Amino acid sequence: MTLMAEGVTVRFGGILALDAVSIEVQPGQVASVVGSNGSGKSTLFNAIMGFAGLASGAIRLDGRAIHELPAHRRVQLGLCRTFQTPRIDPESTVFDAIRSGGIMSLKSGLFAACLATPRGRSEAAGIDHRTEKVLEELRLAHLALARMGELPVGTIRLIDVGRAVMGKPRFILLDEPAAGLSHAEQDALKAQIRRLASEGVGVLLVEHNFRFVSDVSDHLTVLDRGRVLGSGRPGEVSKRPEFVRSYLGSFAGKASAAASPRAADTAAKAPAVMPMPLMECRKVTARYGGIRVCFDIDLDVPQAGVVALLGANGAGKSSLLGAISGLVQSTGSITLDGQRIDGLPAHRRSECGICFVPEIRGNIFPAMSVAENLELAQRRLCAQALDRMKAELEQMFPRLSERRFSPACMLSGGEQQMLALAMALSLKPRILLLDEPTQGLAPAVYDTLEAVVRAIVGNGIGVVLAEQNAAFAARLANQVIIIADGRVSLRTGAEILGDRERLLRAYLGAEPQEAA
Amino acid sequence: MELAEFVVRGALLGVTYGLIACPIALVYVTSGTVDLAIGAYVVLAAAVSFAAPGSVGMLLAICVAMVAASVVGVLSSLLTRRYQGDKLIVILASFGFAMMVESFVLTFFGKDPFVRQSGAAPVEFLGMPIARQSVISATIGLVLAASVYVLLHRTMLGREMRASADNARGAAIAGIPVRRVQLATFILAGALAGIAGVMTLHGAGLIFSSAVPLTITSLGGAIMFGLNRPLHAFAGGVVIGIVESLSAGFAPSQLSTLLPFAFIFAVLAFKAMHGTEMAGGRA
Amino acid sequence: MLKLARRVALAAAAAILAGAAALMPASAADKKPFKIGLLLSLSGPAAPFGIPERDAVKALTDKLNAEGGVNGRKVELVVYDDATNPTEAARGMRQLTQQGGVVAVIGSTIGSGTLAAAPIAAKASIPVLAPNGTDAVIARDKDYFPWVFRTLPADGVIGRNLVERALAGGARKVGLFYQEDAYGKGMHDMLATMAKEKGFSVVAAVSAPLSATDLAPQATRLRNAEPDVVLLQASAPALGAAFVRAATQVGLKAPIWAQGALGQKSFLDAAGPAAEGVNITLLANWGNPTPELAEFARILTEAGTPPQGFGEILAANAFYAIVAAAARIEGDIDGVKLRDALEAVCEIKAFTPGFSCYTRDNHDGWTGAAMQTAVVRNGRFVKR
Amino acid sequence: MRRRPALLPAATVVALAVLAAPLITGNLFWLDTSALMAVYALLALSVGVSFGLCGILSVAQASFAALGAYTTAILSTRYSLHPLVGLAAAIVLPAVFGYPFARLIAGMSHLALAVATLLFGHMLDIALREGGDFTGGYIGLSGLPPVPGPDSATWLHVASWGMVALVAALLGSLYASPYGAGMRSVRNDPMRATADGIDIGHMRGVALSVAAGIAGLGGWLYAHHVSYLGPESLGPAVSISVLLMAMVGGVSTVLGPIVGAVALTLLSTLLPGAEAAGMFYGGTLLLVLLAAPKGLTSLPALAGAQRGADAGKENGR
């Protein structure tokens, strides 16, 4: 009576996404998987559910190998999952969204549905009844008729859990269910998870919110770059150094001593609050369609200074940067050098000097060569400026000229990050928005990256740095803003780096919300 | 030898399809939609060039095709701006526009075929007589395909187009006005279709109702090898021409029209079964 | 939408006013006018035939009315475009017979349109004059047979005639190019039967859809089969021209015998020098006209629609058949009277020779003698 | 009111048909138009089920109708079977064909699937033309028996719209049921649907099968109403125009395709005809698509949503 993954290995092209990972969930147990971005948590879910093929290993349910079965058969056998990015139809009602989780349990088919036979109707009524029950358990009954698109992301996640529960699963896999949930919603979710476990359902949880994880889990597995780093009871695991490293950034432990003085240096050069910020954001709220992902955020960016946005995955950092750059729908005001820019389309904001480097190097053109990428970014420069820019970049990123003719997608992660920064600089930005520049990079690159960002700041550019890797961010930052659940949870100077306990608390959303 | 002749004739015939398939793919990569009026621009250009002889007429014809294409470009922009996502509406709208153009051509340029023959003697190629015009058309077709390659890979506009296709978000970040680039692609597609029209006028000729069959065959050719590569689409068009020719040359006449359709259908079904579809199309 | 509705309303009002204006002089005349319905393909693939048909009837009607009409009765036309679609043809017939108040219908341009529409006309007791050769249109076993009259020789008759003339020179190996529709396919099937009867062989039969443009592969296949003579069964001028051009290009040297439907100016224009030497069996030859035909050409040219091909002839045959029948009727004209009168018509002011008589059993009227052989010389059809 | 109102579309159809009856009976042309609208409405509903409900962008609905129409035409002319026998065959045959066909093409992207189904339509068209005496070849089949029942004008109106209302009632019930919700989730998000335990391949097969059956019914009505059937009658061009009808009316509701069929048939009847017809028709189509890209039935909701969005913007500033 267990769900087991045995030595699961998954490859995407040449990349080893999971390397012989084994994990086990018992009925009535809550097991969690934690790990940084790109550690393979979602891939593990996909492998268990049948959305990703195994290179080797096995998935067993009650001892029976199920990894040859198509995904929907596995669901029918009693596995169920939620998605990290909720997959919703914004037009459907909450009631319908939850109800759809129960459809596979229908015994009557098409004819019953078309003819509305008594049996079909009673089955439908049964599903409706269960839906109502789940709504009540989640304390969402008042929202039954609301459209999914109008709800905040936290509520949507909760609904997604309800949808999974509807299928009466024996094992339920929750992919970051607590990201973006308010405390009250988190409590409702915790209660729901505990109830499920007490009813004998096995729960496998992937979650960044460590407080949440430690509250509900019986067992914890730490994944790091596709491998199991360690496992055990939550209380024990969180004390192990490898966990802290994986969670706060790979060199947090070793760097903390060295980083503080450097950060303090920078802080001394540029005071935490500039008298006249270069960019001011007031009450910025970002939304995708109808889903709001961060709320009323104020942000000032000084010239030649670094503001670090910290927070767990899904806290709303990227959305805020997207909102500032014009790629994500938003409300609130954004002023650059006294000029309102919030009404402009993204490419106009780029011309004004707002330059965004999205996560995973989202500003480069993978199919085009390095030279073409740079030419595109430099196309507005006059001949003189172009020569100067080329010389500057040559000096800053010597690797890039060596690889100028290879397509960007063939570069290593570190080289791609350099290209992404080079392209951003080519646009002559005044404000640079960096989203998780360290994501997926080997720690060896961190020092280079740090030097580059320092050089950029030295040129008088204001930088907003969104990072999960707190240690890396804090080495550069003049000001640190910690975002949890789409809201500012702590606003402080770089000195917080010295106080790892407090940083961890704020980071995990345990710090009291910012006093307005 | 016989086989070779049918292949060569098919390739010559396929150049026209290729020249229509190529802009279909161009529009698709930059704006994710399909302009079903592309065949209508071909007919429109042929009609204008037929009515206004000489090189001025040809230029005028190509310009008219570009103007018509820009109408669909603007429509596409309007429709996607107001209602993000649904590319099907744009495709249907372009079909509506194609109906308008066909009717316009019939009303103002008449029902008769648009053909202008040179009367030049055929040339010998590997011992087979081939119309001089076919050679010229094939040359123009290859030159245009090469120009599309050069445009995409050696000019800034081309890079902006590829960038918009490769990573629209990144393009916006780099300050590329993606919508304007998309409109430019529509107009460029119109120009290519216009040239195809003028070419066909001097070759096989066409009539007001040729637009839809041309579009469907070319779209089939374009989609076979991946709609997101303009040059692959061109090759797809040429392959369709060859299949048509072989089918006309060897199959019983009852089957000769059916086989090219069955060929495209089979390629699409094969791709879908082997999961290469994802790489082939984004829609 | 409101604007559209208003525009439609305005257009309707204008149409009513115009209609009323047109009625004024007619009502002032001695006798009530009668209406003829035109159910023709004015758009879609068959528009190249439907449009000249409409233009010819319009020109002839204007002339007739100017001359005082038929026994003092003027003729009015009600036009419906079936868009080369049998569904629309059926609907159009319903509109013409129910709302149009017509006493006869000319149409449809192609056989399937007539086949779809004829039962409706029969139910409404309105005679139909079909300007197409599709054999099934005049099939005796159909309920609507008493109501349909053909205004040219049937496809079977024309086809047989063409084959006989083409083989008169002693050719034994025949190649065929046909367009993929009822017209082309009918020839293909008949040729196979005739080959058995007469002992010649069909060495290659190739086809293309009406939308085809480049026919070099088809011409090559025919060339490789080395026929003595090539039959060309196409009605679409673009397709016929594309074929003869391809034939010249690929070096297909055998003489080409084309079916009369290609006897059109647009075929000559589109084919250019490639048409030189092509033999054709014509219903009427605009290039070498009889005095009557020259007069018809003058009427058409004055109306701004100069003659193009055979569509005008077929439509004129239909028109004059109706006129001849109407002339025999005293009192009010209705469908039944007109049909009965048509079945007694032996004299039509037709431009196609070979009209025998419409009788109760013969609704075909024209025989193979209608056809005359011509050859293309210097861009004109000349008598062979 | 959590349930979608299952019988509302059918009731609306009945009400409108009754209201229109006095205008139509006694006028054979409008009666004819009304029956044809019903045929198109059935075909557009078929698009609604395949694309609107389950996300299969099939451009072969008229070809399914042709399958049904030819089935009943051959049965009633060649074998002199009663049209009601043909009715069963005309629905069942396309439905049985639809399932494996859907499994074959379901892996394609929207666009490839649209092209493939359009090509299928062309192939069927050629097969029918080359079918010789069996299918009537290029000439088609004529002299089909009329729609069974009293030979009265009103009956045709009642029978054809009765069929539409019946299908609308069945579909209304399907759309409102959990099973229909399953199909809708296959359209919205196949991955999500899989995670809900739905076999999306099977679901698509069922949806296309139902759609083909409805199209077959439309084909039956066409065959016995027009009484002539040729290859052009229900060819690929009709597939495209019924797709347009469904989209113009609103493809994801039961009523939308019916509204679209009525609207576009009226449009083509009322707009000036002949050579310039395409300009008027195409132009009006563009205007409608610009005004209501989610379909005419979405117009009221759309106006509301627009107001909401404007209000949101003002708040934001």
Coordinates of C-alpha atoms in Angstrom, one line a residue, chain B residues 2 5-6 9 13 106 111-113 115 117 119 122 129-131 134 203-210 213 245 247-254 256-257, chain C residues 42-44 47-48 51-52 178 180 185 188 205-207 209 211 213-214 216-218 220-221 223-224 237-238 245 249-250 266 269-273 308:
Chain B
E2 CA 10.7 9.7 -67.9
E5 CA 11.2 14.7 -66.6
F6 CA 8.1 14.6 -64.3
R9 CA 8.3 19.6 -64.4
L13 CA 5.2 23.8 -61.0
L106 CA -14.4 39.2 -60.7
K111 CA -14.2 36.4 -65.5
D112 CA -11.6 35.7 -68.3
P113 CA -8.2 34.1 -67.6
V115 CA -2.4 35.2 -69.0
Q117 CA 2.3 34.6 -73.1
G119 CA 5.6 33.3 -77.5
P122 CA 11.0 26.4 -75.5
P129 CA 11.8 20.9 -74.0
I130 CA 10.9 23.4 -71.3
A131 CA 9.1 26.7 -71.6
S134 CA 9.2 28.3 -66.6
G203 CA 3.4 31.5 -67.0
A204 CA 0.5 29.3 -66.6
G205 CA -2.0 32.1 -65.9
L206 CA -4.9 32.1 -63.5
I207 CA -8.5 33.2 -63.1
F208 CA -10.5 35.0 -60.4
S209 CA -11.4 31.8 -58.6
S210 CA -7.8 30.4 -58.4
P213 CA -7.2 26.3 -54.4
S245 CA 3.4 16.0 -61.4
S247 CA 0.7 11.7 -59.8
A248 CA -0.5 13.3 -63.1
G249 CA 2.2 11.4 -64.9
F250 CA 1.8 7.9 -63.6
A251 CA -1.4 7.5 -61.5
P252 CA -4.7 6.6 -63.2
S253 CA -6.5 9.8 -64.0
Q254 CA -9.2 9.1 -61.4
S256 CA -4.3 11.9 -60.0
T257 CA -6.0 14.8 -58.1
Chain C
L42 CA -22.8 34.7 -61.9
S43 CA -20.1 34.0 -59.3
G44 CA -18.1 30.9 -58.4
A47 CA -19.2 32.5 -63.7
P48 CA -17.2 32.7 -67.0
I51 CA -22.1 36.0 -66.9
P52 CA -22.2 36.1 -70.8
Y178 CA -10.5 16.2 -69.7
E180 CA -12.7 16.9 -63.8
K185 CA -15.9 12.7 -67.1
H188 CA -14.0 10.0 -70.7
A205 CA -6.5 9.7 -70.6
V206 CA -5.4 12.4 -68.2
S207 CA -7.4 14.9 -66.3
P209 CA -9.3 19.9 -61.8
S211 CA -8.5 25.0 -60.6
T213 CA -2.9 26.1 -63.8
D214 CA 0.2 24.3 -65.0
A216 CA 2.9 20.4 -68.3
P217 CA 2.9 17.0 -66.5
Q218 CA -0.4 16.0 -68.1
T220 CA 4.1 15.2 -71.1
R221 CA 2.2 12.0 -70.2
R223 CA 3.2 13.1 -75.5
N224 CA 4.9 10.0 -74.1
P237 CA -11.1 28.6 -71.2
A238 CA -8.3 28.9 -68.7
R245 CA 0.2 26.0 -74.1
Q249 CA 6.0 23.6 -74.6
V250 CA 6.5 19.9 -74.0
S266 CA -11.1 34.1 -73.9
D269 CA -6.7 35.2 -75.9
A270 CA -5.3 33.0 -73.1
A271 CA -3.8 30.4 -75.4
G272 CA -2.2 32.8 -77.8
P273 CA 0.0 31.3 -80.5
Q308 CA -17.3 36.0 -76.0

